[in-house]
Coordinates of C-alpha atoms in Angstrom, one line a residue:
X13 CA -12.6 -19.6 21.1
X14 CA -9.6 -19.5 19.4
X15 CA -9.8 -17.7 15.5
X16 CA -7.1 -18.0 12.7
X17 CA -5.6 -14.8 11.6
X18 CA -4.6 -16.4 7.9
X19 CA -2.5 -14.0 6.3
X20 CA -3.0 -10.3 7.7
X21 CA -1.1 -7.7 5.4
X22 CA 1.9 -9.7 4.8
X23 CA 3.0 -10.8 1.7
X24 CA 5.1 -13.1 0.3
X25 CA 8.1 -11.2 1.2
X26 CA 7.5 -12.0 4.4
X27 CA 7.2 -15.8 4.3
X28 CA 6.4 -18.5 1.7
X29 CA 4.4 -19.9 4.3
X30 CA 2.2 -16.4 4.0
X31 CA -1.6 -17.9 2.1
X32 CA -2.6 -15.3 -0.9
X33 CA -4.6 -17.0 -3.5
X34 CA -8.3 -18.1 -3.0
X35 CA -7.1 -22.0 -3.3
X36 CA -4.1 -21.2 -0.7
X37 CA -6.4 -19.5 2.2
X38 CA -8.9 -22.3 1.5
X39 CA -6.5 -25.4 2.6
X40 CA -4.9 -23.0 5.1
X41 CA -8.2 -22.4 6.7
X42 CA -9.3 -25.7 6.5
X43 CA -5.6 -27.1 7.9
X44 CA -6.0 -24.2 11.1
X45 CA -9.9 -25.4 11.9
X46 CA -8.8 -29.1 11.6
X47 CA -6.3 -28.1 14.1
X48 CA -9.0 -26.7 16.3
X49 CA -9.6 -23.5 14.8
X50 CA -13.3 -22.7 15.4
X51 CA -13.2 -18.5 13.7
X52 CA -11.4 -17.6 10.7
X53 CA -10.4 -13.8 9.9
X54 CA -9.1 -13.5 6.2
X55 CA -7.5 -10.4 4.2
X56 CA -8.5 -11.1 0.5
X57 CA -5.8 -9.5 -2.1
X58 CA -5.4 -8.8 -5.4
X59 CA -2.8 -10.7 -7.9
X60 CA -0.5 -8.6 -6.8
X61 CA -0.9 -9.5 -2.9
X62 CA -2.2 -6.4 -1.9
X63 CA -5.5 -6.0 0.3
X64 CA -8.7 -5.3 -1.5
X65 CA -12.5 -5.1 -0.1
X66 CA -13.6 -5.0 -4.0
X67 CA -16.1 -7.6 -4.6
X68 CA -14.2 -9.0 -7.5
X69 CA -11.8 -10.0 -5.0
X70 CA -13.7 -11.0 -1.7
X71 CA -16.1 -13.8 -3.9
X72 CA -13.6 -15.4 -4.3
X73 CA -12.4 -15.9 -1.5
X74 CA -15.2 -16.4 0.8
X75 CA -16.4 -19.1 -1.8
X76 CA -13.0 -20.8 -1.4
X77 CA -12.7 -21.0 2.3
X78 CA -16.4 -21.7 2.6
X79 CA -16.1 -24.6 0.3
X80 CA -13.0 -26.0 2.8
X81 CA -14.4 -25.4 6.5
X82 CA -18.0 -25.1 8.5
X83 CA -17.1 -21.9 10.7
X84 CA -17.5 -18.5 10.5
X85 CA -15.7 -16.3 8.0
X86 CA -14.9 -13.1 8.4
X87 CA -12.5 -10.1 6.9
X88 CA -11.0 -7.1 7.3
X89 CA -12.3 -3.6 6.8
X90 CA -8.6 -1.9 7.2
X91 CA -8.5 1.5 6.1
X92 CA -4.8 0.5 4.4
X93 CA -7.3 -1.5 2.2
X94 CA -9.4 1.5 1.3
X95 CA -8.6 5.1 2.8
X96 CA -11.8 6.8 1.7
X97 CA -14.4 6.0 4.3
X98 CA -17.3 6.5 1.6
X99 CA -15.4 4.1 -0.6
X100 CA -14.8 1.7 2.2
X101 CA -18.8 2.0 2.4
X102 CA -19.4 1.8 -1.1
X103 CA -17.6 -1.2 -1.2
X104 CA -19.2 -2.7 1.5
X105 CA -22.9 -2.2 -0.5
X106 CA -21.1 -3.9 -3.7
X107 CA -20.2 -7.0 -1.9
X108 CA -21.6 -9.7 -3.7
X109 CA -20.8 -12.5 -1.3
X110 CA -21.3 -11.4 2.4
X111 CA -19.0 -13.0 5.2
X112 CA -20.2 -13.8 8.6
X113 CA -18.2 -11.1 10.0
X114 CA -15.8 -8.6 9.2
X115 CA -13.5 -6.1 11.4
X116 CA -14.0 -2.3 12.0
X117 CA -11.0 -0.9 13.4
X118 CA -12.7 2.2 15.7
X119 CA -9.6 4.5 15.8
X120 CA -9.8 5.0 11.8
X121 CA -12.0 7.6 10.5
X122 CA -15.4 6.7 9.7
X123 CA -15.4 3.7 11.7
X124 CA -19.3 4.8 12.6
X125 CA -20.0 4.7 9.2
X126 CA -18.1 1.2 7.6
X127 CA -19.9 -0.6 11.1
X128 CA -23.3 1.0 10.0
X129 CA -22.5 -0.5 6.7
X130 CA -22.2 -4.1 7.8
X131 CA -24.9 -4.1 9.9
X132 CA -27.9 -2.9 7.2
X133 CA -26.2 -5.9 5.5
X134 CA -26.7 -8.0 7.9
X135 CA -22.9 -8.8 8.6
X136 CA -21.6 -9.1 12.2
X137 CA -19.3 -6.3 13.5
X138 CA -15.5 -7.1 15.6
X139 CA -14.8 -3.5 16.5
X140 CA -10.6 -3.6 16.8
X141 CA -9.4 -1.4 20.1
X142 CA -5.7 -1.1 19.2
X143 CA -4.3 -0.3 22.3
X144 CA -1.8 3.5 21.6
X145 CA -4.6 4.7 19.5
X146 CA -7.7 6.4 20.2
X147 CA -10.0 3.8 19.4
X148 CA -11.0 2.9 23.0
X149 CA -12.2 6.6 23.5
X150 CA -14.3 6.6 19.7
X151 CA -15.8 3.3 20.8
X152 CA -16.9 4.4 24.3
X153 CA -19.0 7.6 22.1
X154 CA -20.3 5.0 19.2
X155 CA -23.9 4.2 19.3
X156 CA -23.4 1.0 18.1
X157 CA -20.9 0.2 20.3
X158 CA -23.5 -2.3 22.1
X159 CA -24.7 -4.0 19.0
X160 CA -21.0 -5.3 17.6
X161 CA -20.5 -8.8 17.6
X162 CA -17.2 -8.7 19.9
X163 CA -14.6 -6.7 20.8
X164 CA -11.2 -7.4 19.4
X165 CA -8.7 -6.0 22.1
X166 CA -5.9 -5.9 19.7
X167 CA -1.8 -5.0 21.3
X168 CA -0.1 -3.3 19.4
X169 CA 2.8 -3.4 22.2
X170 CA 5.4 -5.7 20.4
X171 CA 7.7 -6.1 23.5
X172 CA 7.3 -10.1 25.0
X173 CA 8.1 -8.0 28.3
X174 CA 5.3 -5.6 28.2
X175 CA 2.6 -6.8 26.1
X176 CA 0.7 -7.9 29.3
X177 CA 0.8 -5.1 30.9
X178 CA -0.2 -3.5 27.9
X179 CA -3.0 -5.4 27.8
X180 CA -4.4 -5.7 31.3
X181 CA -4.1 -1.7 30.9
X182 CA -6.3 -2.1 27.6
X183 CA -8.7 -4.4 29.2
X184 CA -9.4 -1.9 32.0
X185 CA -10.4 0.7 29.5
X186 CA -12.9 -1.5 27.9
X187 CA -14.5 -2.8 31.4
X188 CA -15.2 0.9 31.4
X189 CA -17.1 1.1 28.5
X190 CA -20.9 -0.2 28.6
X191 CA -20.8 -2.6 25.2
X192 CA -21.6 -5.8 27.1
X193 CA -19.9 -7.6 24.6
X194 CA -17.3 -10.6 24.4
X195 CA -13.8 -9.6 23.9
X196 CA -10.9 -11.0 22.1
X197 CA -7.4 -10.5 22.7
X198 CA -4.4 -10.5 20.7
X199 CA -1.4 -9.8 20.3
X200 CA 1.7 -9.1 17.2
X201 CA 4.4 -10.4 16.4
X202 CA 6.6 -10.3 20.0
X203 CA 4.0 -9.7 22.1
X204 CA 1.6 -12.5 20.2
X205 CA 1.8 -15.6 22.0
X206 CA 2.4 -13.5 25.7
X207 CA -0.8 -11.8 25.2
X208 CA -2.0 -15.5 24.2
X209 CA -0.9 -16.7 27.5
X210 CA -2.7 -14.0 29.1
X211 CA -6.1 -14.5 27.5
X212 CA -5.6 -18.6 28.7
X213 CA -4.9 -17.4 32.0
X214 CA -8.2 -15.0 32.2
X215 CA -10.3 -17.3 30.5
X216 CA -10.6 -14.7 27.0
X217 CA -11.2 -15.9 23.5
X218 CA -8.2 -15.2 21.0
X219 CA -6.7 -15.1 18.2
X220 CA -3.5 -16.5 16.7
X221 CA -1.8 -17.1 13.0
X222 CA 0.0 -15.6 10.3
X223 CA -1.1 -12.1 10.3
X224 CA 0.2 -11.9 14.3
X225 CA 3.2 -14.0 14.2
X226 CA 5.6 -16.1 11.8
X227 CA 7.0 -17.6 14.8
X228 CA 6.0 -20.6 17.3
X229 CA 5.9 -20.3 21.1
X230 CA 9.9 -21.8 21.3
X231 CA 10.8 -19.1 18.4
X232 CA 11.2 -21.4 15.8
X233 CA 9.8 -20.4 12.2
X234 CA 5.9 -21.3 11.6
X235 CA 5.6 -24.0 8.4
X236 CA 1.7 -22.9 8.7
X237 CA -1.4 -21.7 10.2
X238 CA -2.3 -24.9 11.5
X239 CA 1.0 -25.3 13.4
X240 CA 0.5 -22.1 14.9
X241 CA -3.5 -22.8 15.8
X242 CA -2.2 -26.1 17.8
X243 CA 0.1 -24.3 19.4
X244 CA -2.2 -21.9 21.1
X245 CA -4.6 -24.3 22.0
X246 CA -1.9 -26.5 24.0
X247 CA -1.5 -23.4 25.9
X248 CA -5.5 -22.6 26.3
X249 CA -5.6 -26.4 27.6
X250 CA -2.4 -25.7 29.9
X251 CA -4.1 -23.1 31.3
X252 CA -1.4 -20.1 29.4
X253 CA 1.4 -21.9 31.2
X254 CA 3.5 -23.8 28.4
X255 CA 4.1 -27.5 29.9
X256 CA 1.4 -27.3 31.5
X257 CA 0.7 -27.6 35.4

């Protein structure tokens, strides 16, 4: 499985070729699964291109993106979004439009609580394990560490050089932890399309677009999504080698 990371927290002062409106993330979303996508992940903003959970602003966008593709839809739970755990889970219970999925990020406080959240409503769980946090060590004690939908084994190591370490190190934590659940791994911005590699190489579903990277395998500046989505799966089909062979 490859998902589509559309826009992540960037903004446009990152790139143009960032996606903020509803009618921006739908054609990027369906350009990225027309390129092979088969998950998108979505951060819904405000006008002013911040990241909101309110419901005012996740319709929207879920509407948008569902009109455009046939996959699964999820979004982010970030505490940057909302730094009050309650209001994170008061938000959650206002959702008007309900993705398939959305992302708990385990090392944030009240992690517990925004999963439990999602799951009365009936929405699929990714619990994030960023790799230099605690999260692997909150996950390990959660209850519902065995009912999440996967596990997103997310490097935060930015060095191309050491990013796969990073991650075969955060990969051996997880195989420690009971959840019997798939995991996908990704990687940012340096360490993105190494830690793509990797997960070709050991056969792991991943991730890839705009919110990890702005740049394609040979360095050069992404026009879109879908460029990046293509990319990743000529590596998947090459085995993580580039070339392939």
């Amino acid at each position: 499985m490859v998902q589509v990371c559309l826009n992540g927290p960037r903004t446009a002062a990152d790139s143009g070729a960032v996606p903020l409106s509803p009618a921006a993330l739908a054609e990027a979303a369906r350009r990225a699964v027309a390129a092979g996508a088969d998950d998108v992940h979505v951060h819904p903003k405000t006008p002013c291109g911040t990241d909101s959970l309110s419901p005012r602003v996740l319709a929207p966008v879920l509407e948008a993106i569902r009109a455009a593709v046939d996959v699964p839809v999820g979004v982010t739970t970030g505490a940057w979004a909302e730094p009050d755990p309650a209001r994170r889970v008061a938000r959650i219970r206002a959702w008007t439009a309900l993705p398939d999925h959305a992302s708990v990020n385990w090392h944030e406080p009240g992690a517990d609580e925004v999963a439990a959240a999602l799951l009365a409503r009936g929405v699929g769980v990714e619990a994030g394990v960023w790799s230099g946090t605690a999260g692997a060590e909150c996950f390990a004690r959660s209850p519902l560490a065995p009912r999440v939908l996967r596990v997103l084994a997310e490097v935060t190591d930015r060095d191309p050089a050491s990013a796969p370490r990073s991650a075969r190190d955060l990969l051996a934590v997880l195989a420690e932890i009971p959840h019997g659940r798939p995991v996908l791994l990704h990687g940012w911005d340096g360490g993105a399309w190494p830690v793509v590699r990797l997960a070709a190489r050991i056969g792991l579903a991943t991730r890839i677009g705009i919110e990890d990277t702005l740049l394609l395998p040979d360095g050069s500046p992404t026009a879109d999504n879908a460029q990046l989505v293509a990319a990743a799966l000529s590596l998947t089909d090459a085995g993580g080698e580039e070339g392939g062979g």
